[in-house]
Coordinates of C-alpha atoms and ligand atoms in Angstrom, one line a residue:
X35 CA 99.4 43.7 60.1
X36 CA 96.5 44.9 62.2
X37 CA 93.4 46.5 60.6
X38 CA 93.8 50.3 60.5
X39 CA 92.0 52.5 63.1
X40 CA 90.5 55.8 62.1
X41 CA 91.1 59.0 64.0
X42 CA 89.1 62.1 63.2
X43 CA 90.5 65.5 64.3
X44 CA 88.7 68.8 64.2
X45 CA 90.6 72.0 64.0
X46 CA 93.3 70.0 62.3
X47 CA 95.0 73.0 60.8
X48 CA 95.3 74.8 64.1
X49 CA 98.3 75.0 66.3
X50 CA 97.3 72.0 68.6
X51 CA 96.4 70.0 65.5
X52 CA 99.8 70.7 64.0
X53 CA 101.5 69.3 67.1
X54 CA 99.1 66.3 67.3
X55 CA 98.8 64.8 63.9
X56 CA 102.4 63.8 63.2
X57 CA 102.7 61.9 66.5
X58 CA 99.5 60.0 65.8
X59 CA 100.7 59.2 62.3
X60 CA 104.1 58.1 63.5
X61 CA 102.7 55.3 65.7
X62 CA 103.6 57.1 69.0
X63 CA 100.0 56.9 70.3
X64 CA 98.4 53.7 69.1
X65 CA 101.5 51.5 68.8
X66 CA 104.3 50.8 66.3
X67 CA 102.2 48.0 64.8
X68 CA 98.9 49.8 64.4
X69 CA 98.1 51.5 61.0
X70 CA 96.1 54.7 61.3
X71 CA 93.8 56.5 58.9
X72 CA 93.3 60.3 59.5
X73 CA 90.1 62.2 58.8
X74 CA 90.9 65.9 59.3
X75 CA 88.1 68.4 59.7
X76 CA 88.4 72.2 59.3
X77 CA 86.0 75.0 58.6
X78 CA 86.2 76.6 55.1
X79 CA 88.7 79.3 56.0
X80 CA 91.1 76.7 57.4
X81 CA 91.0 74.4 54.3
X82 CA 94.0 76.1 52.6
X83 CA 96.2 75.6 55.6
X84 CA 94.9 72.1 56.0
X85 CA 96.1 71.3 52.5
X86 CA 99.5 72.3 53.6
X87 CA 99.4 70.1 56.7
X88 CA 98.3 67.2 54.5
X89 CA 101.2 67.8 52.1
X90 CA 103.6 67.7 55.1
X91 CA 102.0 64.4 56.3
X92 CA 102.7 63.0 52.7
X93 CA 106.3 64.3 53.0
X94 CA 106.9 62.2 56.1
X95 CA 106.1 59.0 54.3
X96 CA 105.0 57.4 57.6
X97 CA 104.9 53.6 57.3
X98 CA 101.8 53.3 59.5
X99 CA 99.7 56.1 57.9
X100 CA 97.0 55.0 55.6
X101 CA 94.2 57.1 54.1
X102 CA 94.2 60.9 54.9
X103 CA 91.1 62.8 54.2
X104 CA 90.7 66.6 54.6
X105 CA 87.1 67.9 54.7
X106 CA 84.7 70.5 56.1
X107 CA 81.8 68.0 55.9
X108 CA 81.2 66.6 59.3
X109 CA 79.6 63.3 58.1
X110 CA 82.6 62.7 55.9
X111 CA 85.0 63.7 58.6
X112 CA 83.7 61.4 61.3
X113 CA 83.0 58.4 59.0
X114 CA 83.9 55.1 60.7
X115 CA 85.9 57.0 63.4
X116 CA 87.3 54.9 66.3
X117 CA 88.5 58.1 68.0
X118 CA 87.3 61.7 67.5
X119 CA 89.5 64.4 68.9
X120 CA 87.5 67.6 69.0
X121 CA 90.1 70.3 69.1
X122 CA 88.6 73.1 66.8
X123 CA 86.7 75.9 68.3
X124 CA 86.6 79.7 68.3
X125 CA 89.1 81.4 70.6
X126 CA 88.0 84.0 73.1
X127 CA 88.3 87.5 71.8
X128 CA 88.8 90.7 73.6
X129 CA 85.6 91.9 75.2
X130 CA 83.9 88.5 75.0
X131 CA 82.5 87.1 78.2
X132 CA 83.0 83.5 79.1
X133 CA 79.3 83.1 78.8
X134 CA 79.4 84.4 75.2
X135 CA 82.2 81.9 74.3
X136 CA 80.2 79.1 75.8
X137 CA 77.2 80.0 73.6
X138 CA 79.2 80.4 70.4
X139 CA 81.3 77.2 70.8
X140 CA 78.5 75.2 72.2
X141 CA 76.6 75.3 68.9
X142 CA 79.6 73.7 67.2
X143 CA 79.3 70.7 69.4
X144 CA 75.6 70.0 68.8
X145 CA 76.4 69.5 65.1
X146 CA 79.5 67.5 65.8
X147 CA 77.7 65.2 68.3
X148 CA 74.9 64.5 65.8
X149 CA 77.4 63.8 63.0
X150 CA 79.4 61.4 65.2
X151 CA 76.2 59.6 66.0
X152 CA 75.4 59.3 62.3
X153 CA 78.7 58.2 60.8
X154 CA 81.3 57.3 63.4
X155 CA 81.5 53.7 64.8
X156 CA 79.1 53.1 67.6
X157 CA 82.1 52.3 69.8
X158 CA 83.8 55.6 68.9
X159 CA 85.5 57.4 71.8
X160 CA 85.4 61.2 71.8
X161 CA 87.9 63.5 73.5
X162 CA 87.0 67.2 73.6
X163 CA 89.9 69.7 73.9
X164 CA 88.3 72.8 72.5
X165 CA 87.2 75.1 75.3
X166 CA 85.2 75.3 77.4
X167 CA 85.9 71.6 77.0
X168 CA 83.8 70.1 79.8
X169 CA 80.6 71.7 78.7
X170 CA 81.4 71.2 75.0
X171 CA 81.8 67.5 75.8
X172 CA 78.5 67.5 77.6
X173 CA 76.8 69.1 74.6
X174 CA 78.4 66.6 72.1
X175 CA 77.5 63.7 74.3
X176 CA 73.9 64.9 74.7
X177 CA 73.5 65.2 70.9
X178 CA 75.1 61.9 70.0
X179 CA 72.2 59.5 70.4
X180 CA 73.4 55.8 70.3
X181 CA 77.0 56.5 71.4
X182 CA 77.5 55.4 75.0
X183 CA 77.9 58.3 77.5
X184 CA 81.1 56.6 78.9
X185 CA 82.8 57.2 75.5
X186 CA 82.9 61.0 76.0
X187 CA 85.8 62.7 77.7
X188 CA 87.1 66.3 78.2
X189 CA 90.8 67.0 78.7
X190 CA 92.2 68.0 82.0
X191 CA 95.5 66.1 81.5
X192 CA 97.4 69.3 80.7
X193 CA 96.5 70.5 84.1
X194 CA 97.6 67.3 85.7
X195 CA 100.9 67.4 83.9
X196 CA 101.4 71.0 84.9
X197 CA 100.7 70.2 88.5
X198 CA 103.1 67.3 88.6
X199 CA 105.9 69.4 87.2
X200 CA 105.3 72.2 89.8
X201 CA 105.3 69.7 92.7
X202 CA 108.5 68.0 91.3
X203 CA 110.3 71.3 91.0
X204 CA 109.4 72.4 94.5
X205 CA 110.5 69.0 95.9
X206 CA 113.7 68.9 93.7
X207 CA 112.8 65.5 92.2
X208 CA 112.2 64.3 88.7
X209 CA 108.5 64.8 87.5
X210 CA 108.2 61.0 86.9
X211 CA 108.3 60.6 90.7
X212 CA 104.9 62.4 91.2
X213 CA 101.9 60.1 91.0
X214 CA 98.2 60.0 92.1
X215 CA 97.6 63.6 91.1
X216 CA 94.0 64.3 90.4
X217 CA 92.5 67.4 88.8
X218 CA 88.9 67.7 90.0
X219 CA 86.1 69.6 88.4
X220 CA 86.3 72.0 85.4
X221 CA 89.2 72.8 83.0
X222 CA 89.1 76.4 84.1
X223 CA 90.5 78.7 86.7
X224 CA 88.3 76.9 89.3
X225 CA 89.9 73.5 88.7
X226 CA 91.4 71.9 91.8
X227 CA 94.8 70.1 91.6
X228 CA 94.6 67.8 94.5
X229 CA 97.9 67.8 96.3
X230 CA 96.4 66.1 99.4
X231 CA 96.3 62.7 97.8
X232 CA 99.3 63.0 95.4
X233 CA 102.5 61.1 96.1
X234 CA 106.2 61.8 95.6
X235 CA 108.2 58.6 95.3
X236 CA 105.3 56.9 97.1
X237 CA 105.2 59.4 100.0
X238 CA 102.4 61.9 100.6
X239 CA 103.2 65.2 99.0
X240 CA 102.4 66.9 102.3
X241 CA 105.2 65.0 104.0
X242 CA 107.8 65.9 101.3
X243 CA 106.7 69.5 100.8
X244 CA 105.9 70.8 104.3
X245 CA 105.2 74.4 103.1
X246 CA 101.4 74.1 103.5
X247 CA 100.8 77.8 102.6
X248 CA 102.6 77.2 99.3
X249 CA 100.5 74.1 98.5
X250 CA 97.2 75.7 99.4
X251 CA 98.1 79.0 97.7
X252 CA 100.8 79.5 95.1
X253 CA 100.8 75.9 93.9
X254 CA 97.1 75.9 93.1
X255 CA 97.1 79.4 91.6
X256 CA 100.1 78.6 89.4
X257 CA 98.4 75.5 87.9
X258 CA 95.1 77.4 87.5
X259 CA 96.8 80.3 85.8
X260 CA 99.4 78.4 83.8
X261 CA 97.6 78.8 80.5
X262 CA 97.5 82.6 80.9
X263 CA 101.2 82.6 81.9
X264 CA 102.1 80.7 78.7
X265 CA 100.1 83.2 76.5
X266 CA 101.9 86.1 78.2
X267 CA 105.4 84.5 77.6
X268 CA 104.9 83.0 74.2
X269 CA 102.3 85.4 72.7
X270 CA 100.2 82.3 71.8
X271 CA 98.4 79.7 73.8
X272 CA 99.8 76.3 74.8
X273 CA 100.0 74.1 71.8
X274 CA 102.7 71.4 72.0
X275 CA 102.0 70.7 75.7
X276 CA 98.2 70.7 75.0
X277 CA 98.7 68.2 72.1
X278 CA 101.0 66.1 74.3
X279 CA 98.3 66.0 77.0
X280 CA 95.6 65.0 74.5
X281 CA 97.8 62.1 73.4
X282 CA 98.6 61.2 77.0
X283 CA 94.9 61.1 77.6
X284 CA 94.3 58.7 74.7
X285 CA 97.2 56.5 75.7
X286 CA 96.0 56.4 79.3
X287 CA 92.4 55.5 78.2
X288 CA 93.7 52.7 75.9
X289 CA 96.2 51.0 78.3
X290 CA 95.7 49.7 81.8
X291 CA 96.6 52.2 84.5
X292 CA 99.6 51.2 86.6
X293 CA 98.5 49.5 89.9
X294 CA 97.6 52.0 92.6
X295 CA 97.8 55.1 90.3
X296 CA 95.1 57.1 88.4
X297 CA 94.8 59.8 85.8
X298 CA 92.7 62.8 85.3
X299 CA 90.1 63.2 82.7
X300 CA 86.6 64.7 82.7
X301 CA 83.9 62.0 82.4
X302 CA 80.1 62.0 82.8
X303 CA 79.7 61.8 86.5
X304 CA 77.8 58.9 88.0
X305 CA 77.4 60.8 91.3
X306 CA 80.7 59.6 92.8
X307 CA 82.2 62.0 95.4
X308 CA 78.9 63.9 95.6
X309 CA 79.5 65.3 92.1
X310 CA 76.1 65.8 90.4
X311 CA 75.4 62.9 88.1
X312 CA 75.4 63.9 84.4
X313 CA 77.9 66.7 84.7
X314 CA 81.2 66.3 82.8
X315 CA 83.7 66.6 85.6
X316 CA 87.3 65.7 86.0
X317 CA 88.0 63.0 88.7
X318 CA 90.4 60.2 89.3
X319 CA 90.1 57.5 86.6
X320 CA 91.6 54.1 86.1
X321 CA 91.6 52.1 82.8
X322 CA 91.0 48.4 83.4
X323 CA 92.7 45.5 81.6
X324 CA 89.6 45.0 79.4
X325 CA 89.9 48.6 78.1
X326 CA 86.9 50.0 80.1
X327 CA 87.4 52.6 82.7
X328 CA 86.2 53.3 86.2
X329 CA 86.1 56.1 88.7
X330 CA 88.7 55.3 91.5
X331 CA 86.6 55.1 94.7
X332 CA 87.7 55.8 98.2
X333 CA 90.1 58.8 97.5
X334 CA 89.9 60.8 100.8
X335 CA 88.4 64.3 100.3
X336 CA 89.1 66.6 103.3
X337 CA 87.3 69.8 104.1
X338 CA 89.8 72.0 102.1
X339 CA 89.4 69.8 99.0
X340 CA 85.6 69.6 99.4
X341 CA 85.3 73.4 99.2
X342 CA 87.5 73.6 96.1
X343 CA 85.7 70.7 94.4
X344 CA 82.3 72.1 95.1
X345 CA 83.2 75.5 93.8
X346 CA 84.4 74.0 90.5
X347 CA 81.2 71.8 90.2
X348 CA 79.1 74.9 90.9
X349 CA 80.7 76.5 87.9
X350 CA 80.0 73.4 85.7
X351 CA 76.4 73.6 86.8
X352 CA 76.3 77.3 85.7
X353 CA 77.8 76.5 82.4
X354 CA 75.2 73.8 81.8
X355 CA 72.5 76.3 82.6
X356 CA 74.0 78.7 80.0
X357 CA 73.7 76.1 77.2
X358 CA 70.4 74.4 78.4
X359 CA 68.9 75.1 74.9
X360 CA 71.7 73.0 73.3
X361 CA 71.0 69.9 75.4
X362 CA 68.0 67.8 74.3
X363 CA 65.7 66.7 77.2
Ligands
NAX570 P1 93.9 77.5 66.8 O1 93.0 78.8 66.7 O2 95.3 77.5 66.5 O3 93.2 76.4 66.0 C1 91.8 76.1 66.0 C2 91.4 75.5 64.6 O4 90.1 75.1 64.7 C3 91.5 76.6 63.5 O5 92.3 76.0 62.5 C4 90.1 76.8 63.1 O6 89.9 77.0 61.7 C5 89.5 75.5 63.5 N1 88.0 75.5 63.8 C6 87.3 76.5 64.4 N2 86.0 76.2 64.4 C7 85.9 74.9 63.9 C8 84.8 74.0 63.7 N3 83.6 74.4 63.9 N4 85.1 72.8 63.1 C9 86.4 72.5 62.8 N5 87.4 73.3 63.0 C10 87.2 74.5 63.5 O7 93.6 77.0 68.3 P2 94.5 75.9 69.1 O8 95.6 76.6 69.8 O9 94.8 74.8 68.2 O10 93.4 75.5 70.3 C11 92.2 74.8 70.0 C12 91.3 74.8 71.2 O11 92.0 74.1 72.3 C13 90.9 76.1 71.7 O12 89.5 76.1 72.0 C14 91.7 76.2 73.0 O13 91.0 77.0 74.0 C15 91.7 74.8 73.5 N6 92.7 74.4 74.5 C16 92.3 73.5 75.4 C17 93.2 73.1 76.4 C18 92.7 72.1 77.5 O14 93.5 71.8 78.4 N7 91.5 71.5 77.4 C19 94.5 73.7 76.5 C20 95.0 74.3 75.3 C21 94.0 75.0 74.5 O15 93.9 76.3 75.1

């Protein structure tokens, strides 16, 4: 039997947490031979619900699940973590500007970054889901001295999965046929789902779907606005699909990427594709056989794509300005 790995999850009693934990505990993420310990972090008002979730984890009698800890103490919650999934944050309320939300949630991620640096493994990997996830990841990374910058990620995989489904439905093919779909920039309404480089069954999307107006208009808008459409239909924000995307991200970052393909996740930019170094921006990523990752180079960026990417990067720059006081020099 392998040594157990430890996964810390914040917001563990929330709706994404509920759709996430049981799949991690079942072995569906780290493998059917990999034992897992869970450290579940909630704020005080969430501790009652968290107890209930922990009771349900008990009631599954998962063969691979080891120790389960529920806590509101960050040092205890991130202790010895191999992975930290930062899901918990405050939802946007009526009348709240995006800027206000960035300020409120940003403060959560300074403390979490510091606690990860104190008690998680130095090799810990951190995936931020709680919104605004790119900038929250930037804050956590900037406050986690001693943890490599390349270990911090923010989730844009839900956007990638949404874009693949939309293209597959338009082309009348199965969603597994769509590859090389990159989400560029911010996980927000400015994100750019890049259809210009995506493939359907190995052929450029633009050859399979010749309706250029749809690709440049409705397709992009549908992906960008999908979260709002789910809220309208379901009366609650995406949860199962968000949890699924978080797990897809972890799986893609822990297994080699199929030859020629890539996956989308926001990483700390090294300046590739003219994206300002240091911003947490989504781009095409490959995981190598040794478990490290790299930005896929040489993906063509045409004039249309350039404008869309630049607009999203400008927004990331504005978000960083808004939280400048939370980022140590
Ligand atoms: P819920 O409101 O159901 O759950 C959030 C949980 O986090 C609650 O149980 C709350 O008590 C807890 N929490 C709040 N502050 C905390 C803190 N400081 N430490 C630990 N726990 C804390 O929200 P849910 O639907 O689970 O969504 C969680 C986050 O995911 C939200 O920020 C949401 O905006 C974000 N999303 C991100 C997506 C992405 O693609 N990156 C898509 C889905 C989702 O909208």
